[in-house]
XYZ file of C-alpha atoms in Angstrom:
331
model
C 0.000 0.000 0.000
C 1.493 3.773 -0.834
C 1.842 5.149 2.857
C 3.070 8.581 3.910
C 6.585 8.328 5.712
C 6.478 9.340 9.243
C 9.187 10.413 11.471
C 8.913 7.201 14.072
C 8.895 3.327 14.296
C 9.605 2.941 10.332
C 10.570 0.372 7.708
C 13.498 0.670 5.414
C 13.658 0.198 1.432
C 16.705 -0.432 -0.016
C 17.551 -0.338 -3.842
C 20.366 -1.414 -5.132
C 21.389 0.766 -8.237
C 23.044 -0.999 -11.204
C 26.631 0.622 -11.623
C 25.539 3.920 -10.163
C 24.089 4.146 -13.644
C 22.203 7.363 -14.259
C 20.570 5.854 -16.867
C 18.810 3.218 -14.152
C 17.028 5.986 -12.977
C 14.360 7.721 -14.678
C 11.107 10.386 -13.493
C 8.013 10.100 -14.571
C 4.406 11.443 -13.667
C 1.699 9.796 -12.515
C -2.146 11.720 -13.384
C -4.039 8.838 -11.439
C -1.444 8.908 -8.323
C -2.551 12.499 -8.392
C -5.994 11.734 -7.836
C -5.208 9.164 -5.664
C -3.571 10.599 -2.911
C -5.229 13.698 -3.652
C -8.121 11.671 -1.191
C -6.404 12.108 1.668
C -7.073 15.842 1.499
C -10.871 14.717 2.149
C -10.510 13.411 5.544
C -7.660 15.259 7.283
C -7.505 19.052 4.936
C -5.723 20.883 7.748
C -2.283 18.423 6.960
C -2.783 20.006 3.505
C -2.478 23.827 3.952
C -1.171 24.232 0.930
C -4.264 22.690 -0.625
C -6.852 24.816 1.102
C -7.694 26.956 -1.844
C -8.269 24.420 -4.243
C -10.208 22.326 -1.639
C -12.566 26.073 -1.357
C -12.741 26.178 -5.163
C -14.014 22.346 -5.569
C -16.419 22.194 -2.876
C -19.308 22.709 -5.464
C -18.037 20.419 -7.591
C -17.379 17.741 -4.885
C -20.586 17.599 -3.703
C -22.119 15.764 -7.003
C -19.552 13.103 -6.272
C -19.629 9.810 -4.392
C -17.860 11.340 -1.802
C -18.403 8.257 0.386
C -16.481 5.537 -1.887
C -13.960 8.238 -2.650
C -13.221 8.632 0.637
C -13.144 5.314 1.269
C -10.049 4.345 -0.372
C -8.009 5.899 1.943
C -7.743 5.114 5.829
C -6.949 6.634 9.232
C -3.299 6.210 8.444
C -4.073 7.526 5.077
C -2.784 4.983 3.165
C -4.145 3.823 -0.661
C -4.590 0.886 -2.729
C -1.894 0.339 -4.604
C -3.172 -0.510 -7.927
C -4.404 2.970 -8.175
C -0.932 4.584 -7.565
C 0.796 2.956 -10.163
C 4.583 3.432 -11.704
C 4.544 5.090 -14.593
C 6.515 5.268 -17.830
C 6.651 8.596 -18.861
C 6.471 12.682 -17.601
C 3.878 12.347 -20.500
C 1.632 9.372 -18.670
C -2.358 9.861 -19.756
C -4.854 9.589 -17.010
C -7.243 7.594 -19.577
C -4.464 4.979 -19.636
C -4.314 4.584 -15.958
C -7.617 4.194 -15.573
C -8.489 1.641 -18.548
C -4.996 -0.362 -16.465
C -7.232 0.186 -12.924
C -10.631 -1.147 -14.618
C -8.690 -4.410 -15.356
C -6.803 -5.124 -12.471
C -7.011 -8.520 -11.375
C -9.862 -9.045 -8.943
C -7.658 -10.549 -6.683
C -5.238 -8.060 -6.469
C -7.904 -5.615 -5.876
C -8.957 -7.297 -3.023
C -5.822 -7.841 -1.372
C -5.052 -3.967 -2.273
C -8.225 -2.892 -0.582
C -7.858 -5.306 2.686
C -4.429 -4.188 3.268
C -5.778 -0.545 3.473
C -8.698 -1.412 5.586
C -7.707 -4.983 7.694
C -10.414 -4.735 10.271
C -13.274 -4.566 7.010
C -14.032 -3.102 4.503
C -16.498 0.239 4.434
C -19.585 -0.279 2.791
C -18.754 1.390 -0.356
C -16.212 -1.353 -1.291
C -18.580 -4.693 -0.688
C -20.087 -6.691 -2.745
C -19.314 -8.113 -6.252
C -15.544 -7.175 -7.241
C -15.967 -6.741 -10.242
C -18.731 -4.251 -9.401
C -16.545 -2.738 -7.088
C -14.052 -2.285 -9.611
C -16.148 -0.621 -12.233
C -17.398 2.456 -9.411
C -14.130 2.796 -8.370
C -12.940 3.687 -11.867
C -16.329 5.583 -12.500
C -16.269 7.122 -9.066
C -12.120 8.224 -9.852
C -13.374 9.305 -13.341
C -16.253 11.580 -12.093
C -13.407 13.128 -9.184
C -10.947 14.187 -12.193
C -13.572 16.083 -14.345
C -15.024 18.263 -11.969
C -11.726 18.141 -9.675
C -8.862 17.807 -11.477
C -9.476 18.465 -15.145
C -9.585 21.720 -14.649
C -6.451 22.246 -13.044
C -4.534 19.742 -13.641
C -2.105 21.805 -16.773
C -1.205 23.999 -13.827
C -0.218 20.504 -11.927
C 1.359 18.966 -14.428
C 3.574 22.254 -15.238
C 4.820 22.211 -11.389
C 5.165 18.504 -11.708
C 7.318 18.838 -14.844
C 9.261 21.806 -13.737
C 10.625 19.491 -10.567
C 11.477 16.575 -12.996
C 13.382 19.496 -15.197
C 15.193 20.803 -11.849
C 16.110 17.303 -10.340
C 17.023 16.475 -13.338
C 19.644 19.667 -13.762
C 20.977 19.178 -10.273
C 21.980 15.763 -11.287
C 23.490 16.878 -13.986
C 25.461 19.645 -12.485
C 26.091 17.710 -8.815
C 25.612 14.128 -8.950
C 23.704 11.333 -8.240
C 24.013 11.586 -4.792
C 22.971 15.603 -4.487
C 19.949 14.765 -6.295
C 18.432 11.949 -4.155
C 19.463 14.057 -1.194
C 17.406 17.179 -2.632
C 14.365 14.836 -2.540
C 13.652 14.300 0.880
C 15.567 14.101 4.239
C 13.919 10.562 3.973
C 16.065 9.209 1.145
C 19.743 9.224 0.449
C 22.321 7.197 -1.727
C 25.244 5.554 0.102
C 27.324 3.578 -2.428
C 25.195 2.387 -4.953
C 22.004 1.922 -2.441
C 19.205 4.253 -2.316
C 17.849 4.395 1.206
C 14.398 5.153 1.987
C 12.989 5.238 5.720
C 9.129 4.635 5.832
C 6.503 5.020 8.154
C 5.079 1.141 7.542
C 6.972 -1.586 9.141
C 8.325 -2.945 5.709
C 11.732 -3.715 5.130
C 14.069 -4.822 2.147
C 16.893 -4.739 -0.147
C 16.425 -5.842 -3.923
C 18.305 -4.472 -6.681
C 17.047 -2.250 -10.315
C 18.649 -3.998 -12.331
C 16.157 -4.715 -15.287
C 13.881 -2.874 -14.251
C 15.099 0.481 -13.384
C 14.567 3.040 -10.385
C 11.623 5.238 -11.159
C 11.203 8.775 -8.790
C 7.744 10.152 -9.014
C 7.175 13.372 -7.795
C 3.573 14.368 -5.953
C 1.771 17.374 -4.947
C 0.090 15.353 -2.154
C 2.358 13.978 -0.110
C 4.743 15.900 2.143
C 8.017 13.115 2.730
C 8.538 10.004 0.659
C 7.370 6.950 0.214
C 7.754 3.779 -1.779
C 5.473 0.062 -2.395
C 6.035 -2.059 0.772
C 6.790 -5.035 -1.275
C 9.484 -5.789 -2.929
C 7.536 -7.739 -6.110
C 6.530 -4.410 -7.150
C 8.491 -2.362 -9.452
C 11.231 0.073 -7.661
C 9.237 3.499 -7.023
C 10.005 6.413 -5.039
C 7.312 8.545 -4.187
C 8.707 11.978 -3.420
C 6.804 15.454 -2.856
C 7.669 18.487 -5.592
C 9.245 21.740 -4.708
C 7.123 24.660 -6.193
C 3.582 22.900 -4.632
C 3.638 25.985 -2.461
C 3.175 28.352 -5.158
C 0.693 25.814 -7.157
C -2.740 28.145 -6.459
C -1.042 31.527 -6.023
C 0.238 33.073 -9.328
C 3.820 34.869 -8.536
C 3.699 38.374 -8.915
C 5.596 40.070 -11.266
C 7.808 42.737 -10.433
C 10.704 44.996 -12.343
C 11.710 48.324 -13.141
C 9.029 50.463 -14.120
C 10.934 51.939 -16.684
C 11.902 48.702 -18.493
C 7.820 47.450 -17.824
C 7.179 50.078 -19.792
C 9.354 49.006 -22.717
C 9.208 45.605 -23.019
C 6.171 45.101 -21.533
C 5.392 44.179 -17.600
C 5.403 40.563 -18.643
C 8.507 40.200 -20.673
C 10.685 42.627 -18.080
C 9.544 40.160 -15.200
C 10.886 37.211 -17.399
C 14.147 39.287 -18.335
C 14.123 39.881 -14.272
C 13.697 36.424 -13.499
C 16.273 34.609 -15.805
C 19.342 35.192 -13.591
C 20.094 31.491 -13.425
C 18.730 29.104 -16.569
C 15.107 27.911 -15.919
C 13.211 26.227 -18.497
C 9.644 27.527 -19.701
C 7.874 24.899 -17.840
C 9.369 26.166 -14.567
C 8.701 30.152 -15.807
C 4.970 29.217 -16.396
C 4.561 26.996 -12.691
C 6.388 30.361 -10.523
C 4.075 32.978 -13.093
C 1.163 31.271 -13.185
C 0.533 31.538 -16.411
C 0.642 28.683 -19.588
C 3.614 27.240 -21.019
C 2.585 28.724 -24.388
C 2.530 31.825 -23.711
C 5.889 31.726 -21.283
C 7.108 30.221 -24.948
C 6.017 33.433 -27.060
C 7.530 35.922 -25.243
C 11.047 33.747 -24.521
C 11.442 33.296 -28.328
C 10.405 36.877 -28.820
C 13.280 38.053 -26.509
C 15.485 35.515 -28.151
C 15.282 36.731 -31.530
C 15.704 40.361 -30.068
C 18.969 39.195 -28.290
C 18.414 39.651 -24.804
C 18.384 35.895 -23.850
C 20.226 32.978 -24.469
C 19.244 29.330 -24.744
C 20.382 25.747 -24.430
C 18.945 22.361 -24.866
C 19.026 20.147 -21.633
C 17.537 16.969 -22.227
C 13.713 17.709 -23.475
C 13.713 20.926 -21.838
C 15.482 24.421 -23.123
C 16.847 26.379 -20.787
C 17.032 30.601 -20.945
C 19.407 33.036 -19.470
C 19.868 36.722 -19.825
C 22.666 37.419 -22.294
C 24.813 40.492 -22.125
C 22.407 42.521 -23.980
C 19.479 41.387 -20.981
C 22.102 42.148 -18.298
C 23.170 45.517 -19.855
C 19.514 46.510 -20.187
C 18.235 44.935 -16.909
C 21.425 47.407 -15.176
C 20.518 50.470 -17.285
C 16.627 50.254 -16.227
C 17.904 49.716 -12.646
């Protein structure tokens, strides 16, 4: 079952890295791991401050819902099924793929799944036929996302994407090591071995090797976590820098003499772009699209005051001389 870590009386997950092989491990994005342990929000909101506005903004929406088989895949202890927070493939994964996977998981595995989260009995919601089960839980999941998530979810996905790009850059620049320790004060790499404490009582040591270490980052969970059996695939479940900023668009400040010239949008970017940051990460801290971050970075390409570089998938911009000289002149 995904569980939150917690600071006391925890398990340890070991993974044994092939080679120290960056290449072994890979980030991806999960839509339905989203929703998932977006559930937990419903029965304890005040461990999810950061949440609150969206959780004001939904309430209308939530009320058509089936609230009560929503809320009961999660527990006490807040812990989820884990055939509905599964390991995905790619920072591209599509929620209607996750689903159509959940809506033919075995129905044994979905039982064990759901006893594991509730061992004393199941709620209501979750008796009766399994396969019957299985269908509202996809429906119910399906119904949450439209009037939930749909909405919101770009703006998710861009903060979601923007940590993969920054992890990502850090590894680059600083290593393996600096990167795992960025994720939480829950996980580090000692020699090859990534260590992850948990708040369940599970522990193990199995290696990647064929099958890779994947690091999926979350807006709804606050440590890290991973599966508490070692059959399934190696996943680290690890909460996203820039969720803070996820409902509050970053206000955008400079010079009011350079605002005036290029704009109050594009003299925030030029003020902004003192280190290289990708588009995905401009759009998350400005709160506005990716497409439109896009427009104005290639306009003040072309006019010479940035600079850009391909990293991976991403393309990063910096001021050039030109942006500096201006930026100093306005200042």
């Amino acid at each position: 079952m995904h569980t939150p870590s917690r600071p006391h009386h925890g398990g340890l997950v070991e993974y044994e890295l092939a080679g120290m092989d960056v290449a072994d491990v890979r980030f991806a994005v999960s839509p339905l791991t989203e929703l998932t342990l977006s559930l937990r929000t419903f029965r304890e909101p005040g461990r999810y401050p950061v949440h609150l506005p969206w959780l004001r903004r939904t309430e209308p929406a939530r009320a058509g819902l089936d609230v009560a088989l929503l809320t009961a895949l999660t527990n006490e202890r807040q812990w989820t099924p884990d055939y509905l927070t599964p390991r995905p493939h790619s920072p591209l994964t599509r929620l209607d793929d996750e689903l159509e996977a959940a809506a033919r998981v075995p129905l044994d595995r979905l039982r064990d799944d759901l006893r594991a989260v509730h061992p004393d009995g199941l709620p209501a919601p979750l008796r009766g036929d399994l396969a019957a089960v299985r269908a509202r839980v996809v429906a119910a999941l399906q119904a949450y996302w439209d009037a939930c998530f749909a909405p919101w979810w770009p703006r998710m996905r861009t903060v979601l994407q923007a940590d993969v790009v920054h992890r990502g850059q850090v590894a680059s620049a600083y290593g393996l090591g600096a990167m795992f320790a960025g994720l939480s004060e829950r996980i580090r790499l000692d020699d090859g071995v990534v260590r992850v404490r948990l708040g369940s009582p599970a522990r193990f040591r199995r290696p990647t090797t064929g099958e890779g270490l994947t690091l999926v980052p979350t807006l709804f969970t606050r440590a890290a976590s991973a599966p508490i059996s070692p059959a399934e695939p190696p996943t680290i479940w690890y909460g996203a820098r820039g969720a803070g900023t996820l409902w509050q668009a970053e206000p955008v400040r400079a010079p009011g003499v350079l605002a005036d010239l290029l704009g109050a949008t594009r003299a925030g970017l030029l003020s902004t772009l003192a280190e290289p940051t990708s588009s995905t990460e401009l759009a998350g801290r400005l709160g506005v699209t990716v497409s439109a971050v896009n427009q104005h970075l290639r306009a003040m390409r072309a006019a010479g005051l940035l600079s850009s570089a391909r990293h991976g998938r991403s393309v990063l911009y910096l001021r050039s001389e030109l942006g500096d000289a201006l930026l100093g002149a306005a200042e």
